[in-house]
Coordinates of C-alpha atoms in Angstrom, one line a residue:
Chain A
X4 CA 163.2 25.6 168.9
X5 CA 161.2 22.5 170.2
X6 CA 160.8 18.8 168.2
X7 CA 157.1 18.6 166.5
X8 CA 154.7 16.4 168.1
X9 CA 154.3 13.1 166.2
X10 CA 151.0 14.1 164.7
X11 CA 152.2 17.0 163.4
X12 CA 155.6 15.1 162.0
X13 CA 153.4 13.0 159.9
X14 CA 150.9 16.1 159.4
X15 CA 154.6 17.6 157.5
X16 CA 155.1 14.3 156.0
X17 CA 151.8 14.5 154.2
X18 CA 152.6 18.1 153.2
X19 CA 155.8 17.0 151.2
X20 CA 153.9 13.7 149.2
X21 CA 151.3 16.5 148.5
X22 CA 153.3 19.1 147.1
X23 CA 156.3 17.0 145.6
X24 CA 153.5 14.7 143.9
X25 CA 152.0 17.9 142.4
X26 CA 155.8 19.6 141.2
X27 CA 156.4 15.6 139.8
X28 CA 152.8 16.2 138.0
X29 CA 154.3 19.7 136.7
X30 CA 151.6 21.1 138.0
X31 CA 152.8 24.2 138.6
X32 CA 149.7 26.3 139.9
X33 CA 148.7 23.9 142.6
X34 CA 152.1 23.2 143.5
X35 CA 153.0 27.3 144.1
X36 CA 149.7 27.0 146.2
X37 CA 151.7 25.0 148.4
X38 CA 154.0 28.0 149.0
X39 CA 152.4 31.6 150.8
X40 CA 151.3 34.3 148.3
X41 CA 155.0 35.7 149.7
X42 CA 156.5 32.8 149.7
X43 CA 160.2 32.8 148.7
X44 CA 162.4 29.9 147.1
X45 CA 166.3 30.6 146.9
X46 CA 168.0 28.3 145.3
X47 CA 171.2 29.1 146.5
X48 CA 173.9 27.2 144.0
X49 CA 172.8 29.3 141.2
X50 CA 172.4 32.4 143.4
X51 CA 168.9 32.6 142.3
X52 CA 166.0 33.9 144.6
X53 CA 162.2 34.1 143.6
X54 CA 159.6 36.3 145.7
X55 CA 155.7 35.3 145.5
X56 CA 153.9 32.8 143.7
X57 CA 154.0 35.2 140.6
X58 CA 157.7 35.0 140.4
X59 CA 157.9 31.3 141.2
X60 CA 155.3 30.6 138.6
X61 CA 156.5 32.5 136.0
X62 CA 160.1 30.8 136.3
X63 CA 158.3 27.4 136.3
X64 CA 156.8 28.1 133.5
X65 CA 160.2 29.0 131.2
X66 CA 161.9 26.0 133.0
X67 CA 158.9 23.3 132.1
X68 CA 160.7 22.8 128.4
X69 CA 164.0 21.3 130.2
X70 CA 161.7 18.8 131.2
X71 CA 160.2 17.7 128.0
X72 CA 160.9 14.1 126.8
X73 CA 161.4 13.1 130.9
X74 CA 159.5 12.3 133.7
X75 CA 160.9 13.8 137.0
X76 CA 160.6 12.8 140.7
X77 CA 161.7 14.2 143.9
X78 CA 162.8 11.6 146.5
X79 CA 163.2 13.2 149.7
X80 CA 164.8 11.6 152.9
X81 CA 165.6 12.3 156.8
X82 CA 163.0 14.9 157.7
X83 CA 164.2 17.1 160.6
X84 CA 161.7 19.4 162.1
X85 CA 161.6 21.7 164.6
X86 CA 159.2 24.6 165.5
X87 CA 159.6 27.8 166.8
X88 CA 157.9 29.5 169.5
X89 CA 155.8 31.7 166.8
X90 CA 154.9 28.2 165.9
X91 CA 156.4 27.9 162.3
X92 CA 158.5 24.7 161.7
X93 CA 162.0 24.8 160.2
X94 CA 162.0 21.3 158.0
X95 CA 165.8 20.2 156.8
X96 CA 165.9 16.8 154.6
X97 CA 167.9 15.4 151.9
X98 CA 166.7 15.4 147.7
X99 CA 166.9 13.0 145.3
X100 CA 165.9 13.8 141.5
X101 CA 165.4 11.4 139.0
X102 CA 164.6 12.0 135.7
X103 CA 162.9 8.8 133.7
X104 CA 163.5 9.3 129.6
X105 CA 161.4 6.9 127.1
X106 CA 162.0 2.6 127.8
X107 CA 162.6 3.2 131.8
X108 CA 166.1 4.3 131.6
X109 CA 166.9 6.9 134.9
X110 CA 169.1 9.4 134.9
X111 CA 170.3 11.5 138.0
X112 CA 169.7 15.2 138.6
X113 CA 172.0 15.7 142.3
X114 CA 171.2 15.0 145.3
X115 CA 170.2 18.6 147.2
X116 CA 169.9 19.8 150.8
X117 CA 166.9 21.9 151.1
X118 CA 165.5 23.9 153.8
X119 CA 162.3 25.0 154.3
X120 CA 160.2 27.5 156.9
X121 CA 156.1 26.1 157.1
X122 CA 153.6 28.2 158.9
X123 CA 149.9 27.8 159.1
X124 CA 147.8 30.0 156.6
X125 CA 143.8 29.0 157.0
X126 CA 144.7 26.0 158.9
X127 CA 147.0 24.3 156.5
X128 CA 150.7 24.1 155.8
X129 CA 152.6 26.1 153.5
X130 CA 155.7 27.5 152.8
X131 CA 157.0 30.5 153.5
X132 CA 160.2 29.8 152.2
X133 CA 162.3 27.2 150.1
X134 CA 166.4 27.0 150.5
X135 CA 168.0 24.6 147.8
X136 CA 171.6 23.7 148.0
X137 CA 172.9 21.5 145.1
X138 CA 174.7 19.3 146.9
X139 CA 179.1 20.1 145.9
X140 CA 181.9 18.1 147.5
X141 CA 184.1 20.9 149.5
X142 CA 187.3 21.6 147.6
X143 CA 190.5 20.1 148.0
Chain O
X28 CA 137.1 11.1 150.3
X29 CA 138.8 12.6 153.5
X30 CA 141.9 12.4 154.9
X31 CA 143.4 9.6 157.1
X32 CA 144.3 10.4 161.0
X33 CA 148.0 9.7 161.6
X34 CA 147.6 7.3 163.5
X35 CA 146.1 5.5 160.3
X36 CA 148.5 6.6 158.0
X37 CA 151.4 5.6 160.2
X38 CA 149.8 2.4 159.8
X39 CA 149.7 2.3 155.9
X40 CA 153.7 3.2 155.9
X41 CA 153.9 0.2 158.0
X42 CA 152.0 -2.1 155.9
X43 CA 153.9 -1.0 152.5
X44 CA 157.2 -1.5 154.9
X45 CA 156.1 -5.4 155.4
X46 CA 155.0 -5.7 151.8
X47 CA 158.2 -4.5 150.2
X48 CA 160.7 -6.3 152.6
X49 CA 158.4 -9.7 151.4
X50 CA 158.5 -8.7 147.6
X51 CA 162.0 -7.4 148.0
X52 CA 163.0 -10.8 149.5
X53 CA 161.5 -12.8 147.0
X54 CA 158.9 -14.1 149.4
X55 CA 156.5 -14.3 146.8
X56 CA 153.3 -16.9 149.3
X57 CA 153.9 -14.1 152.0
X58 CA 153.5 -11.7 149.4
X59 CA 150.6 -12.2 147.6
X60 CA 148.9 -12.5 151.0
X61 CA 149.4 -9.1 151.6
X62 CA 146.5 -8.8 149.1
X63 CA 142.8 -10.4 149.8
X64 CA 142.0 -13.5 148.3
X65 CA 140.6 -11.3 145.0
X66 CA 143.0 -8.9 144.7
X67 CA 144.2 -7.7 141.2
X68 CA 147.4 -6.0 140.2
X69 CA 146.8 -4.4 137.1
X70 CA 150.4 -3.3 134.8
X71 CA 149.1 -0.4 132.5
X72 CA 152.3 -0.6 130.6
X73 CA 152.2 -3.7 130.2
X74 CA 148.5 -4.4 129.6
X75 CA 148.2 -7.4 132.2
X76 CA 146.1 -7.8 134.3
X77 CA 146.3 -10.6 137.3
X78 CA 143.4 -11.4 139.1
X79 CA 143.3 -13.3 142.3
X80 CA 146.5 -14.9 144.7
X81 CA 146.8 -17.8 142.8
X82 CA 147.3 -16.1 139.2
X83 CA 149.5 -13.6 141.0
X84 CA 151.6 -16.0 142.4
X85 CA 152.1 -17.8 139.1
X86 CA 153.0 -14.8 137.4
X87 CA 155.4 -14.4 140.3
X88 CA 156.9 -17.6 140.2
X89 CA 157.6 -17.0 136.5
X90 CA 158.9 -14.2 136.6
X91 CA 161.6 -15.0 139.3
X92 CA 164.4 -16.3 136.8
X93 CA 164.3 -12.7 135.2
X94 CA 166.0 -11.3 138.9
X95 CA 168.8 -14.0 139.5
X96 CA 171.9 -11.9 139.7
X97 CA 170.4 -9.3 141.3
X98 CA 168.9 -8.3 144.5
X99 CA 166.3 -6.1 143.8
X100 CA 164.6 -2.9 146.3
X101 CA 161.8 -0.9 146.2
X102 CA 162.0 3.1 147.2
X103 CA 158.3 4.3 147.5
X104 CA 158.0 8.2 148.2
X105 CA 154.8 11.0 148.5
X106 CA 152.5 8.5 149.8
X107 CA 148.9 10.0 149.1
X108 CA 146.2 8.7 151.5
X109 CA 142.1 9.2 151.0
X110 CA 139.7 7.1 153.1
X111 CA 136.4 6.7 151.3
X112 CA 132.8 6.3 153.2
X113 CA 133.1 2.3 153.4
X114 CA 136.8 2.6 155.0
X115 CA 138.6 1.5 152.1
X116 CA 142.0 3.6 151.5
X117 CA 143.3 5.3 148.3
X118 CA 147.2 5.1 148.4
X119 CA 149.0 6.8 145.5
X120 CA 153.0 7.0 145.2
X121 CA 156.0 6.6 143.1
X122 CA 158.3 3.6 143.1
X123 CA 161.9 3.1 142.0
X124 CA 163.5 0.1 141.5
X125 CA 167.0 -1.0 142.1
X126 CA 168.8 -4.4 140.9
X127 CA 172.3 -4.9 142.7
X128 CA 174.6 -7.0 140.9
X129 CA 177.3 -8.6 142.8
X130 CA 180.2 -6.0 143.6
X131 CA 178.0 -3.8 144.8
X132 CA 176.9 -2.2 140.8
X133 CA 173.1 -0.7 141.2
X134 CA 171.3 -0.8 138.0
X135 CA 167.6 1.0 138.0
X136 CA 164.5 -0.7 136.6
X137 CA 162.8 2.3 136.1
X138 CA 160.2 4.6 138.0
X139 CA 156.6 4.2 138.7
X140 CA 153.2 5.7 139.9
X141 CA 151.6 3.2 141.4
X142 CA 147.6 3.9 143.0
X143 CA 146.0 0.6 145.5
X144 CA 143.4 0.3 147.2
X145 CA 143.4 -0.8 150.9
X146 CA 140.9 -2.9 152.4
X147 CA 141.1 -4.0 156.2
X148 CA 140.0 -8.2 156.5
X149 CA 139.8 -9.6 159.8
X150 CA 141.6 -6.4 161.4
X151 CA 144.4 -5.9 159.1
X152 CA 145.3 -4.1 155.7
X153 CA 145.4 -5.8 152.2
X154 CA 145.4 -4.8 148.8
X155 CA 142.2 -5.1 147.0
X156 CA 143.9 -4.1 143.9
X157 CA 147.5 -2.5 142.4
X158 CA 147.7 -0.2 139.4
X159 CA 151.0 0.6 138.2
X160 CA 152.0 2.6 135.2
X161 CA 155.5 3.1 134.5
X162 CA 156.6 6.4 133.9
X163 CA 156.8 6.9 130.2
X164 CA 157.4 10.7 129.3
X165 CA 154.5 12.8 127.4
X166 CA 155.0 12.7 123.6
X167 CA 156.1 15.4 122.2
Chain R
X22 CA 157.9 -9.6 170.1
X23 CA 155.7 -6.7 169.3
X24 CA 154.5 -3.9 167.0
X25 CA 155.5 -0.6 167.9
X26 CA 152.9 2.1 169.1
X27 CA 153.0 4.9 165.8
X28 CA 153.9 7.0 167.8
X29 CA 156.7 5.5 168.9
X30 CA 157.1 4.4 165.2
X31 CA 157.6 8.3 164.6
X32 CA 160.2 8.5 167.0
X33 CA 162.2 6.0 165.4
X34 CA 161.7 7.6 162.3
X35 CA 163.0 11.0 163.4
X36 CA 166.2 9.3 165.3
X37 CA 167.0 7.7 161.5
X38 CA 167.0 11.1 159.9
X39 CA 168.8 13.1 163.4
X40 CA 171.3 9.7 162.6
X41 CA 171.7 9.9 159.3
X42 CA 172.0 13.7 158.6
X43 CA 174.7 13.5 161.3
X44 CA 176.4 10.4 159.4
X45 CA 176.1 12.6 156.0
X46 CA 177.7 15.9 157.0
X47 CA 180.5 13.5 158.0
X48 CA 180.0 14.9 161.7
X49 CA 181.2 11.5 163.1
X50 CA 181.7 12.7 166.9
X51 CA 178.0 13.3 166.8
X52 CA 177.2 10.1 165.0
X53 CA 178.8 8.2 167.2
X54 CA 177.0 9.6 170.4
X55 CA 173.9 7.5 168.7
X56 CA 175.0 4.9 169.6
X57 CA 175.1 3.3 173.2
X58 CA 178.9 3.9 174.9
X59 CA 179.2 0.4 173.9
X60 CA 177.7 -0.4 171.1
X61 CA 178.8 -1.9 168.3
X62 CA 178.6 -1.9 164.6
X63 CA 178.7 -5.1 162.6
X64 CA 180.0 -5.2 158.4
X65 CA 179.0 -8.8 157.6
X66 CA 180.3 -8.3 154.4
X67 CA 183.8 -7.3 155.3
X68 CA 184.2 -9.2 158.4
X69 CA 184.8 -6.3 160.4
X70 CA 182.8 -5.6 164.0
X71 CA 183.5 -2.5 165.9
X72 CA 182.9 -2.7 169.2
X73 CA 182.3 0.6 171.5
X74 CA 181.9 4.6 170.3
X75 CA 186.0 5.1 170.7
X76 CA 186.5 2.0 167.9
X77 CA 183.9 3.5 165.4
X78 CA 185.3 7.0 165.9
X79 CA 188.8 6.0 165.2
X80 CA 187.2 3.7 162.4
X81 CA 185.6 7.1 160.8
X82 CA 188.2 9.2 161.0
X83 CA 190.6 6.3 158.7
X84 CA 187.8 6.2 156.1
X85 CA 186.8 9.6 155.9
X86 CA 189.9 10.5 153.4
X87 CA 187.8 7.8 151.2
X88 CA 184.7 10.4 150.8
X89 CA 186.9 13.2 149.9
X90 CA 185.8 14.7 146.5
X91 CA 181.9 13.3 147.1
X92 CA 179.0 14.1 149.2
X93 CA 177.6 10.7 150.6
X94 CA 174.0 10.5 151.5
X95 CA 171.8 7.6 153.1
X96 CA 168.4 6.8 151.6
X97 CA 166.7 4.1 153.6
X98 CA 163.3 3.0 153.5
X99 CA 160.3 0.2 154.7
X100 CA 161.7 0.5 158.3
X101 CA 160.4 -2.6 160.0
X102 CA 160.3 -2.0 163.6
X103 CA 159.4 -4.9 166.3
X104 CA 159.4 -4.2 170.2
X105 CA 161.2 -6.8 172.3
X106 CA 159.6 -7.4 176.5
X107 CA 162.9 -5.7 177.8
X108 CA 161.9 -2.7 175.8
X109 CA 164.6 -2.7 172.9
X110 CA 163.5 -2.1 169.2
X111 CA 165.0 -4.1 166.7
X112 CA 164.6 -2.5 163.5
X113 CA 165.1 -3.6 159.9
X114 CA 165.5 -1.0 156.5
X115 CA 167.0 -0.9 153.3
X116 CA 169.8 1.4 153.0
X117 CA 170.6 2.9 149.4
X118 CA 174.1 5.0 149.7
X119 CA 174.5 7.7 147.1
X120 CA 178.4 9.6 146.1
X121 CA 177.4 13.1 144.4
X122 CA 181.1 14.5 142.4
X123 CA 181.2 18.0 141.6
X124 CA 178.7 19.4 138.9
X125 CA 176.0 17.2 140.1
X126 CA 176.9 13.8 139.5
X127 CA 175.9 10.9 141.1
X128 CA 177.0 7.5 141.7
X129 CA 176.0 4.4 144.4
X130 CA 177.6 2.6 146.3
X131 CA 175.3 -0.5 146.4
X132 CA 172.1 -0.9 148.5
X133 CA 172.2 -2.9 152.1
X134 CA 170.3 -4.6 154.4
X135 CA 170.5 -2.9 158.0
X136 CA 169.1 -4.3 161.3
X137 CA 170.1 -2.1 164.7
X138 CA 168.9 -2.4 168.1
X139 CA 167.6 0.6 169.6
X140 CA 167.3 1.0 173.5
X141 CA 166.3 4.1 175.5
X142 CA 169.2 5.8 177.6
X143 CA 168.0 8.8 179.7
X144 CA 165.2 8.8 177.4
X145 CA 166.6 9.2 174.1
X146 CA 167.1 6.5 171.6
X147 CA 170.2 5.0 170.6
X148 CA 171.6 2.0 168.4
X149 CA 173.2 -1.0 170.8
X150 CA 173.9 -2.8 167.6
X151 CA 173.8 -2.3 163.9
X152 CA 174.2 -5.1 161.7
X153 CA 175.2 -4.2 157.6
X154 CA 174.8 -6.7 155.1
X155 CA 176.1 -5.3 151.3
X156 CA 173.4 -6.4 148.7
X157 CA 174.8 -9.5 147.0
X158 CA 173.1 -11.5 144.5
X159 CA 172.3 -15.4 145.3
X160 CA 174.8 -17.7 143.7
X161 CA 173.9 -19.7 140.5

């Protein structure tokens, strides 16, 4: 595993406001685009894994009514990336979601861990897979 | 529209770093000059429009009272860059605000989308104009 | 003093979020290894300066009982960044500090003003000072 160069740190940086504006926007088509046609998301603290776009977008789809009467964004920090020698880059960072209801009052979904695998499809970034740990103080 | 190079859009994180620390520090005449001499800022929500340094620092300076007892911050995330043909830039992202009362107690004003546009004058960026909407969940 | 090359903006960027995720998975030998043999870190707003890697680690280890039962997590954000003629960075941010309990919920722990000192030591970057102010309203 090697760092990135700097142009392709801010290339990955560009991918996230991209796809997280798109998943804020709800919309869910272009945002699975950001993903491979295989691409996997496992969100791992409700031991729940979806395979391909279809899968992801039909699950979208039942979960877009939880969101109703709130506007949701993802605020990401402390991007570590680091590329393998078949040139996909492994991407850790930190997740924020808030959830804005009517008059501007926030409300907090977590904070999350999330790992991701990129690779190049066409020339442009996308995932190939998604790991989401809700963050959970270690017992005791 | 294309996209910027990174060294450009390094640059644009750098100018919204400058701008908030100024707003953030209530440095309202340092500020305002991180807009041209025109600039508007245009509050959807709000239906006001300001047009011009002078009218935005009046606005400012009235506004100030409303933020004693606090010490307010601004998180932008997912900046979206576009350069058009005569080198202005398209920057889109959301905004959350924070108020800190004393003892620490953070209070959130809300999120944001907020789009500008980017103009360079005598070799650096300023606004040419601010549109922010507040996020205000879909009826329904 | 001078403005940063972005690509050496990048680099600073990437030691924050190395730093930070180090800081959050409370993996404080690590941590302090960001920091120069003997730097030191600086509370303003409780009086207290640590001076030297074997002071903060003894530090962290009494105030690590204190996170028990919460995941902490550093959000920072409009990293100022100015280059001094001997080559050190002295670096400004805003530093929002969130506690996640069990079951996903979140609390902060105010918002702070940080300004380090970064200098280069067998070519990697690390903090010579670090200067934390707690967010506190103006009086009046």
């Amino acid at each position: 595993m090697a760092e990135v160069s700097a142009d392709l740190y801010v290339e990955v940086l560009r991918y996230y406001a991209q796809q997280m504006s798109l998943l804020d926007a709800q919309d869910i088509e272009a945002y699975v685009e950001t993903f491979t046609e295989q691409g996997v998301t496992h969100h791992v603290h409700r031991g729940q894994k979806l395979e391909g776009r279809a899968a992801m977008l039909a699950h979208a789809r039942q979960a877009l009514p939880r969101y109703r009467g709130v506007v949701v964004r993802h605020w990401n920090d402390n991007y570590l990336m680091n590329e393998a020698d078949d040139g996909s880059i492994t991407v850790a960072y930190g997740s924020l979601v808030t959830l804005t209801e009517a008059e501007g009052i926030v409300r907090f979904e977590s904070t999350y861990a999330v790992t991701d695998v990129l690779v190049r499809v066409d020339g442009r970034l996308r995932a190939r897979s998604r790991t989401i740990v809700r963050d959970q103080p270690a017992a005791g």
